[in-house]
Structure formats: C-alpha cells, structure tokens
Coordinates of C-alpha atoms in Angstrom, one line a residue:
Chain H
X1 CA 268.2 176.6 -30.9
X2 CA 267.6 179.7 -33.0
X3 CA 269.9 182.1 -33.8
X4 CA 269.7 186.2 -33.3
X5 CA 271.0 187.5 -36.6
X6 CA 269.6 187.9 -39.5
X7 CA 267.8 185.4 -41.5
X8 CA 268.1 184.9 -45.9
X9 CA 270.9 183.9 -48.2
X10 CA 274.3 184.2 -46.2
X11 CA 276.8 182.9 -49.2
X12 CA 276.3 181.4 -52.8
X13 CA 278.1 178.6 -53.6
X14 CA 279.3 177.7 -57.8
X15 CA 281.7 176.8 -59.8
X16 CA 280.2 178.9 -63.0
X17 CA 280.8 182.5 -62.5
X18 CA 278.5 183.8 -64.5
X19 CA 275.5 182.3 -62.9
X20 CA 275.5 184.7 -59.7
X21 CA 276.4 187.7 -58.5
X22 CA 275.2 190.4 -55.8
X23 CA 274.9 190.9 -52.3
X24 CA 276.1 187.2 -50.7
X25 CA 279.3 186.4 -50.5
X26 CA 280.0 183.7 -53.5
X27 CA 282.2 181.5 -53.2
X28 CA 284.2 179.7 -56.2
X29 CA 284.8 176.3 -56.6
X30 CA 286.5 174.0 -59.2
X31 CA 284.3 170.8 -58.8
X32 CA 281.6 169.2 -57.9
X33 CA 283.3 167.4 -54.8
X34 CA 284.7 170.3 -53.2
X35 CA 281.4 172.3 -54.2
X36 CA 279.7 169.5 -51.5
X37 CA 282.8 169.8 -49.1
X38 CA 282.7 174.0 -48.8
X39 CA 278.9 173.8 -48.9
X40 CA 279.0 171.8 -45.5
X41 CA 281.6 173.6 -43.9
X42 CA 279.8 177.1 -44.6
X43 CA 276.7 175.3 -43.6
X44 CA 278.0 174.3 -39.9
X45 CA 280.0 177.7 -39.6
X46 CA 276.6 179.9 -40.5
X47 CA 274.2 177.0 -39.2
X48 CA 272.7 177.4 -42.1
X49 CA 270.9 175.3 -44.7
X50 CA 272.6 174.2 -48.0
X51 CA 269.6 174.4 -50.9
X52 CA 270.2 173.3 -54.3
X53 CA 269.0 175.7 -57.0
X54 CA 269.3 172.4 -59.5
X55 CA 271.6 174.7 -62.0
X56 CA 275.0 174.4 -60.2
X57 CA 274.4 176.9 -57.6
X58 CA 274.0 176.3 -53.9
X59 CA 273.1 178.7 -51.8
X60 CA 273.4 178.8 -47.9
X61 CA 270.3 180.1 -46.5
X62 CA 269.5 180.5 -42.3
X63 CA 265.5 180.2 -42.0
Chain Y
X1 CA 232.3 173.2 14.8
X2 CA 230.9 171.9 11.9
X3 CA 232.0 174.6 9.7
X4 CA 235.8 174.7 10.6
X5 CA 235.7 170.5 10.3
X6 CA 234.5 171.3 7.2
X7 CA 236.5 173.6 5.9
X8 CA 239.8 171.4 6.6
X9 CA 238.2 168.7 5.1
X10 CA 237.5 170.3 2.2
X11 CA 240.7 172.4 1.8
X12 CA 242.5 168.9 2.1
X13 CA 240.7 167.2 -0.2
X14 CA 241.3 169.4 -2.7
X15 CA 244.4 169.8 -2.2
X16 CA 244.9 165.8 -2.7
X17 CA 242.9 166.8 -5.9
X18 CA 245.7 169.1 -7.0
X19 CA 248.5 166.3 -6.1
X20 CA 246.6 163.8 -8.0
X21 CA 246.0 166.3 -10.9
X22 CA 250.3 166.9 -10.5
X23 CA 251.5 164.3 -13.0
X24 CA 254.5 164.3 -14.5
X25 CA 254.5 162.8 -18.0
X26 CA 256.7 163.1 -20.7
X27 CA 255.7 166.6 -21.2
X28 CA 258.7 167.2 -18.4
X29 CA 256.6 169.6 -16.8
X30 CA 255.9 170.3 -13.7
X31 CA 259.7 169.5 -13.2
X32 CA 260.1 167.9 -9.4
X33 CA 260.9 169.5 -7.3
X34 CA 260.4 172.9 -7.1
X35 CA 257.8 172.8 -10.1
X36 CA 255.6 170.9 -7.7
X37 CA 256.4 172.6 -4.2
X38 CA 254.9 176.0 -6.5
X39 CA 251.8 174.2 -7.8
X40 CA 251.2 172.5 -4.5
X41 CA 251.1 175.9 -2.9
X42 CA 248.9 177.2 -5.1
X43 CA 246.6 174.3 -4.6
X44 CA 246.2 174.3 -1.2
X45 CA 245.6 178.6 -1.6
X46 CA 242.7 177.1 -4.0
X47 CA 241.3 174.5 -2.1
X48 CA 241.2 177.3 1.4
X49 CA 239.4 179.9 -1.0
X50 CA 237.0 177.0 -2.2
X51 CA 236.1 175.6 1.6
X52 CA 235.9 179.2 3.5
X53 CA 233.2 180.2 0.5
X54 CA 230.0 178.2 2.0
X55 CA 230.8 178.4 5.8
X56 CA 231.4 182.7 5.6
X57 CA 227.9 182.5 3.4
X58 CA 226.0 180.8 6.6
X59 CA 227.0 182.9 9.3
X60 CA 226.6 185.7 6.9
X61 CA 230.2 186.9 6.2
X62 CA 229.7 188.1 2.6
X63 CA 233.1 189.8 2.5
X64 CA 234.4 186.5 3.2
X65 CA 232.4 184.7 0.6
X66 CA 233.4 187.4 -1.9
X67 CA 237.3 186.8 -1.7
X68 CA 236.5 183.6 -3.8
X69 CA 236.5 185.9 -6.9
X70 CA 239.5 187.5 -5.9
X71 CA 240.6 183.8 -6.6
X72 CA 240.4 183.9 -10.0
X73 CA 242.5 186.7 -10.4
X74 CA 245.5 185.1 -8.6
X75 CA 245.0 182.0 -11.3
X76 CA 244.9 184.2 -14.1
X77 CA 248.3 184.7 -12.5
X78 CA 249.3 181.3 -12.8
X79 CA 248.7 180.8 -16.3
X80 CA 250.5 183.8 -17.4
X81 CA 253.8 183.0 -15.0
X82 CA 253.8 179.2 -16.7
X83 CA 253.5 181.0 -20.3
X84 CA 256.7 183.2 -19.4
X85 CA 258.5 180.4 -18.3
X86 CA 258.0 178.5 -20.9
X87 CA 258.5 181.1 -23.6
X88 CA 261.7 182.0 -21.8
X89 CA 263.2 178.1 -22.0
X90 CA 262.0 177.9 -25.9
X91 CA 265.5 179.0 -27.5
X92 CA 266.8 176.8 -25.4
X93 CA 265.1 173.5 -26.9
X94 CA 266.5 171.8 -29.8
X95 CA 262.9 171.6 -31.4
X96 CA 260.8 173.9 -29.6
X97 CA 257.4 173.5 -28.2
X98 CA 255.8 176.2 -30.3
X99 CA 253.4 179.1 -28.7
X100 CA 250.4 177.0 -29.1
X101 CA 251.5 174.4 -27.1
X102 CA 253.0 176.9 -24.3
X103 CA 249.8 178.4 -24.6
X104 CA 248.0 175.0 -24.1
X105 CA 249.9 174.0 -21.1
X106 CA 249.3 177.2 -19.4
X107 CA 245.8 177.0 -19.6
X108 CA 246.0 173.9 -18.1
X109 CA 247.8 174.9 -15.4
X110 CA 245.3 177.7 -14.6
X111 CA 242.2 175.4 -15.0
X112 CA 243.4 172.9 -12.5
X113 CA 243.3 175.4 -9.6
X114 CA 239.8 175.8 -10.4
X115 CA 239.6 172.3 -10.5
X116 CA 241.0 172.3 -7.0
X117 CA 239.1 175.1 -6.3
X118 CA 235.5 173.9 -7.3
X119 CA 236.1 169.8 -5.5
X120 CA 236.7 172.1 -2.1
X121 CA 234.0 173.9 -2.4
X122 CA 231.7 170.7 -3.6
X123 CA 233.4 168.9 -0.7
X124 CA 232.4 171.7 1.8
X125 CA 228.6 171.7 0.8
X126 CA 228.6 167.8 0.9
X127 CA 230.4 167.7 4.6
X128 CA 227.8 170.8 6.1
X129 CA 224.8 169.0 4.4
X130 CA 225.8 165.6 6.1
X131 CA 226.7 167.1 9.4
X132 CA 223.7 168.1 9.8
X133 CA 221.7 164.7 9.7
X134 CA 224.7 162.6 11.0
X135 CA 227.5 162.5 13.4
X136 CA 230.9 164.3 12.1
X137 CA 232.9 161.6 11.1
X138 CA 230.4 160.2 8.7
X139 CA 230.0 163.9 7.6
X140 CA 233.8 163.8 6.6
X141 CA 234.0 160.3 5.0
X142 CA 231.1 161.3 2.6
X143 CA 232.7 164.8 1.6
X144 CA 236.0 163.1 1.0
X145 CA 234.6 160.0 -0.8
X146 CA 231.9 163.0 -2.6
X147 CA 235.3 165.2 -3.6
X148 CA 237.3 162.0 -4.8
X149 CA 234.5 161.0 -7.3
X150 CA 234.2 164.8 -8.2
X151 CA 237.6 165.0 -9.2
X152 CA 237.4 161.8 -11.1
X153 CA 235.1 162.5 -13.0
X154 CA 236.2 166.4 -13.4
X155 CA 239.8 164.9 -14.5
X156 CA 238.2 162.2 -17.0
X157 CA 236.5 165.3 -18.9
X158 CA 239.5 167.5 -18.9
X159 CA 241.8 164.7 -21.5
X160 CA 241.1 166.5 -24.6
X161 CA 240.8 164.2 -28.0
X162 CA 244.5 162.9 -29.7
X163 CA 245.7 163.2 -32.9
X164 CA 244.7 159.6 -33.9
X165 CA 241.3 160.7 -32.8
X166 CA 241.3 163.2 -35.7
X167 CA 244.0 161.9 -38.1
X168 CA 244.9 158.1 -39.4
X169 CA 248.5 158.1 -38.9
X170 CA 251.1 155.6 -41.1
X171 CA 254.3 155.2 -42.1
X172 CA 255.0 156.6 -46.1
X173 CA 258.2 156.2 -48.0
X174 CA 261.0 158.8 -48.4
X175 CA 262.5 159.8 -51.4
X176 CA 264.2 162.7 -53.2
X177 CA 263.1 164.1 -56.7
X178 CA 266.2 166.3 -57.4
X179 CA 267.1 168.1 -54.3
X180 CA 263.5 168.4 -53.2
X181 CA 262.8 165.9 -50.0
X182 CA 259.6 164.7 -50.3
X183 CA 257.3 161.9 -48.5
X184 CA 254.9 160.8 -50.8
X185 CA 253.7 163.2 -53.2
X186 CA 254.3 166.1 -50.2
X187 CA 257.6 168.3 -50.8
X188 CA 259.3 168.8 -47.2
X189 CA 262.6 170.4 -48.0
X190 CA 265.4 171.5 -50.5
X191 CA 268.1 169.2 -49.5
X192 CA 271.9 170.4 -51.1
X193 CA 273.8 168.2 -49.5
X194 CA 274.2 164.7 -51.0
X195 CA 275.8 163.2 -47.5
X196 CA 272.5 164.7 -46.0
X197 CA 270.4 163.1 -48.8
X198 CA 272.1 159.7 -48.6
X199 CA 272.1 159.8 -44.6
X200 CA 268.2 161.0 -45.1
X201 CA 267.2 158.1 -47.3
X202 CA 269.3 155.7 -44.7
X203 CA 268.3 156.5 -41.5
X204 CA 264.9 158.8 -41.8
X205 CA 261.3 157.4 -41.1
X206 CA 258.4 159.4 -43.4
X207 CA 255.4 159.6 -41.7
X208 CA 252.3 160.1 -43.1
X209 CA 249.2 162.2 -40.8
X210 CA 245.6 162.2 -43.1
X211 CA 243.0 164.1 -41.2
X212 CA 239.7 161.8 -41.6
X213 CA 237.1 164.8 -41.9
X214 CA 237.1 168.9 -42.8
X215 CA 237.2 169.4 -39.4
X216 CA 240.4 167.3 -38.5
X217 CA 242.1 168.9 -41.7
X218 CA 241.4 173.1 -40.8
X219 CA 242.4 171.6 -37.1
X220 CA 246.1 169.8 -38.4
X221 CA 246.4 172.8 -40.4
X222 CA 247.4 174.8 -37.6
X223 CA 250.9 175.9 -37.0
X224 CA 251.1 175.3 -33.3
X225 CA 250.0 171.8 -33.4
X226 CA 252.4 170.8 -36.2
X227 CA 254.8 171.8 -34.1
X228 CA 253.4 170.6 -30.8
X229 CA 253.2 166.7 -32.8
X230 CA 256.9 167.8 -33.9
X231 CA 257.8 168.4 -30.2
X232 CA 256.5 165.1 -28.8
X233 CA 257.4 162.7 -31.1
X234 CA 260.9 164.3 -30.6
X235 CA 260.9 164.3 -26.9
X236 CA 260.0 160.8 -27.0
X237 CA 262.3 158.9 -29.4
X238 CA 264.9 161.6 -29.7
X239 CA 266.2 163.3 -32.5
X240 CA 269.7 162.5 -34.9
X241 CA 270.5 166.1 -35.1
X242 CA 272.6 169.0 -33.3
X243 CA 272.8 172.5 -33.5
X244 CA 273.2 174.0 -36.9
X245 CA 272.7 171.0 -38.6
X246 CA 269.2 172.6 -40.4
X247 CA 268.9 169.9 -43.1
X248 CA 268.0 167.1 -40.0
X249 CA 265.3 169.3 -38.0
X250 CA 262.3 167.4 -38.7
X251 CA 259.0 169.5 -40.4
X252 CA 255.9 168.8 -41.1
X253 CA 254.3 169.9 -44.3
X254 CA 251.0 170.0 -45.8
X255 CA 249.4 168.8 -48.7
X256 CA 247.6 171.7 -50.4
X257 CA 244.3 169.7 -51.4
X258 CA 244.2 166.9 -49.4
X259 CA 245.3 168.2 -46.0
X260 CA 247.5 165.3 -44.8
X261 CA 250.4 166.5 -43.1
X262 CA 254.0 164.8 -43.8
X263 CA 257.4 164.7 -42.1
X264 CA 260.5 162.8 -42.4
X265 CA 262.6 162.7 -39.5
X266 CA 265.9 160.6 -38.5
X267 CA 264.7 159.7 -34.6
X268 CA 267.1 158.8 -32.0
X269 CA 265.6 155.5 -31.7
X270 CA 264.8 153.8 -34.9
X271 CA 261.3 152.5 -34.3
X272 CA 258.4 153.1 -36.7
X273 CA 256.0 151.7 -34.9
X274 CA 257.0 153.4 -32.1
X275 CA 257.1 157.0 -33.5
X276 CA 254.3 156.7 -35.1
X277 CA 252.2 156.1 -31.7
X278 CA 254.0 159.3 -30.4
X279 CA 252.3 161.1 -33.3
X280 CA 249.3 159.6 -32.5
X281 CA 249.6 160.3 -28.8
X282 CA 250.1 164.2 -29.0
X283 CA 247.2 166.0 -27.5
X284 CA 244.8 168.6 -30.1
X285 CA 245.6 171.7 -29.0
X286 CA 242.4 173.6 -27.2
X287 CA 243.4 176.4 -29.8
X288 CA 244.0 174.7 -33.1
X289 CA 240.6 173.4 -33.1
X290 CA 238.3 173.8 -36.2
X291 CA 234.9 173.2 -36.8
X292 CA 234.0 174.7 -40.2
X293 CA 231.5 172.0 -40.3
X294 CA 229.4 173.5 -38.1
X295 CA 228.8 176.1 -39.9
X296 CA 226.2 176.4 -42.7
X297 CA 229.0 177.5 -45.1
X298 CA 231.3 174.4 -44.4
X299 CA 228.8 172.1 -44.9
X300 CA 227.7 173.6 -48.1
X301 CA 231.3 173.5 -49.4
X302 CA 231.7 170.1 -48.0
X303 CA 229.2 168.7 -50.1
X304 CA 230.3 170.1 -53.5
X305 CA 233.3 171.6 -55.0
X306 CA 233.5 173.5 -58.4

C-alpha cells in the first residue's frame, strides 16, 4: 500500500551530534541499542525505511 | 433459413469460445461472479456482431455488415474499463501489479472479444458453405466442430513465452556486506535494522534470474515485468510482510553488466523450489519485449565490445 505524502528523509537518527543537522527531525540517542529500538519505532510510525549511512547515522527514508 | 440457423450457431459457438477463453488462474482475474457475468455479456455482443456479418453481406445489407467495425470500438472499450479497474485496486495491493502488467491484462481482455468475434464469424461462413451442399444439421455440427478447432488453435497461439523461456532461474545465497543486502554480487537494499538483517538472513530465499541472450536481458530489464515476476511469485507463495514494514517488500535488482536480475524475498510459504517455479511461470509482458538483436546495430555490438 503506498502512502500519499511526501516521499525523502523524514528523521535522522545518532547518537553523535555533530554528524547531522538540517531539515529532518534528528533524533538523539545514547547507544547503540536504543539507536535500533527508536529506529524501528519511527520506522513503523512513518512506514518508512531505516538505512544505515555506516558512520552512526540512520536515517528514516519513505521511497 | 439457413442464414438465421447460422447465425445462432455461430453466435453460440463463440460465445462457448469466450467461456472457454474465461479462466480463472491465479491472476484472480476475472473474479466470479460478476467479473464473468460482464465478460460473458460482452462475448455474446461479439460473437452476434461476428455471425450477422456474412448473412447481411448475402442478401446485400451492407449497413448491416458494416456495424462489425463499430465492434471494435466497443472492445477498445473493454480494454480501457479493465485498465481503470485495475489501476484503481493497485494502492490497494500489498505488492502491486505494476502498469505493465495492468496494461498486459487489458489487452488481453480486449483481444479475446475478437477472438470471440472472429470464431463466429469463421463459424458462420463454415455453417452457409455446408448448408448449401448438405442438410442443416450436418451444416451445424461442422461449423461447431470448425469453430471449436478455431478456437483451439487461436487460444494455443495467444500463451505468450515465460520467463524460464528467456531467463535460467536459481536459487543464490543471501548475505549482507555492511548494511547493504545483497544476493550474490547484486546490491538489493540498505538494510538499518539488525532484527531485519538477522530475520532476512533467517527466513529470506535469494533468487537469482540470468537472461540467456541480449534479447532476454533488454526484455528483464524492463520495469513492469520486474514487477509483474514480483507480483506473481507473491500472489502465489505469499509474502512475510505488512504494511510499513519497507525493509521486507521484496525487489528485484539488476546487475549493471551482466543483466541478471536478483531478489531476496521472505515468502509466506518457505519453498525454494517452489518460488522459484512461480518466477519461472510469470508471463513476458507483450510490452517489455526487446529485440535489439534484430537489428543491425545489436548484432554488431553483440559480437564485440571495446
């Protein structure tokens, strides 16, 4: 099922603050654990999909 | 008499054409009922049209004759009403059928009324030419024994080639190199989440589609028929997945050089061999099809690369 609103990166997820900024909300975490556990949750709320930029930072994008 | 004998004859042989043409597979389409009371209809308005054509031509009715292309128009109808319908359900599918399929299925709808169509008129020829050596009932028996082969044969030629025609299809491994999903050397996806990589490496088949010849690889290529082989092998073994759960929505991604096509998926039913016979099973889309080496140019880059 495909969603009406608008598609590209909805939130930013990190626990280093000075590896984002702009637009998307970001959300801060303290480890690595609950980094996973507010990824999913944003992920289901936004059904969107949790990517991995390999640096700490996820990012929830809806394609 | 031999002319209104021959019209029903005809007009009910191909309707029987159109019932026999009516299948439902696992495409789930025409649904029954009401799918099939609409396409029934239609039939029998084909098959009429078809059978009036040869009788109003003898006793010189040319208005008559010419309502036959009026026909056509009405079928054009039909494929663009199964097109909105369709289009109109795709939100609603959990992996969508994709425009080229839509568009696929629609045409097919439209040709089968001409199918219809065309065994009526056949039918109607063979009945008048019979009638007028024989007595009517043997007139009838050979136009409905004529239409049946008709239709036959017409419906043999109409089952368009299969991916496995074009493509060998087997089962690949599935791993992860970071977050990057990948079958083989193909990259499908960034994964994030580690329960989804750990549930991906668990419970997800790869398959692997490598297109035998240029002409199968520009033909895979094609959007629409990624998705349609995406569609049927997850109508038929089901899919692990719900809404807004993105990371689980099977793709199917393309190797830049070599063309083959790959796709991890976690299917309802856990069957490799199975799924991979669905793949194999999916229809070529009339639309995706490529023949670059047909052409002067393909062959000439088929035979050397730089």
């Amino acid at each position: 099922m495909r969603e009406n609103s608008a598609e590209g990166v909805i939130a930013m997820i990190t626990e280093d603050r000075n590896l984002v900024g702009g637009g998307a909300p970001i959300f801060y975490v303290s480890s690595l654990a609950e980094k996973e556990r507010v990824a999913q949750y944003l992920s289901r709320i936004t059904r969107g999909m949790v990517h991995d930029l390999g640096n700490g930072v996820y990012i929830i994008v809806r394609h | 008499m031999e002319a209104i004998t021959s019209v029903v004859t005809a007009s009910l042989v191909g309707f029987f054409a159109r019932l026999y043409m009516l299948r439902t597979d696992y495409r789930q389409y025409p649904s029954y009922p009401q799918g099939y009371v609409i396409h029934l209809s239609l039939g029998l308005i084909a098959s009429f049209l078809g059978a009036v054509a040869v009788p109003a031509l003898l006793v010189k009715d040319y208005a008559a004759a010419t309502f036959l292309a009026l026909a056509a128009t009405q079928f054009r109808e039909v494929r663009k009403t199964e097109r909105e319908t369709l289009s109109n359900l795709e939100p609603m599918e959990l992996i969508p059928r994709g425009n080229g399929y839509i568009e696929g299925i629609a045409r097919v709808f439209e040709a089968r009324n001409y199918l219809a169509g065309g065994t009526a008129l056949f039918t109607s020829i063979v009945v008048l030419i019979l009638s007028q050596y024989w007595s009517l009932p043997i007139a009838i028996f050979g136009g409905v024994v004529g239409g049946a082969i008709l239709v036959w044969l017409l419906d043999g030629m109409m089952i368009g080639p299969k991916v496995g025609d074009l493509a060998n299809v087997r089962g690949a491994e599935i791993r992860f190199t970071g977050p990057l999903l990948m079958v083989e050397d193909i990259v499908i996806m960034n994964v994030g989440l580690e329960t989804a990589r750990q549930r991906l490496l668990k419970e997800g088949i790869g398959v692997l589609i490598e297109p035998r010849d240029p002409n199968s690889k520009a033909t895979l290529a094609n959007l629409g028929q990624r998705q349609a082989i995406l569609h049927d092998a997850t109508s038929l073994l089901g899919v692990e997945m719900d809404v807004g759960e993105p990371e689980y929505i099977p793709l199917l991604r393309r190797h830049p050089v070599t063309g083959a096509l790959a796709m991890a998926i976690i299917p309802g039913e856990k069957n490799t061999v199975a799924l991979l016979e669905a793949v194999r099973r999916t229809p070529i889309l009339e639309a995706s099809v490529r023949k670059p080496l047909a052409s002067q140019a393909g062959r000439l880059a088929d035979r050397h690369r730089e």
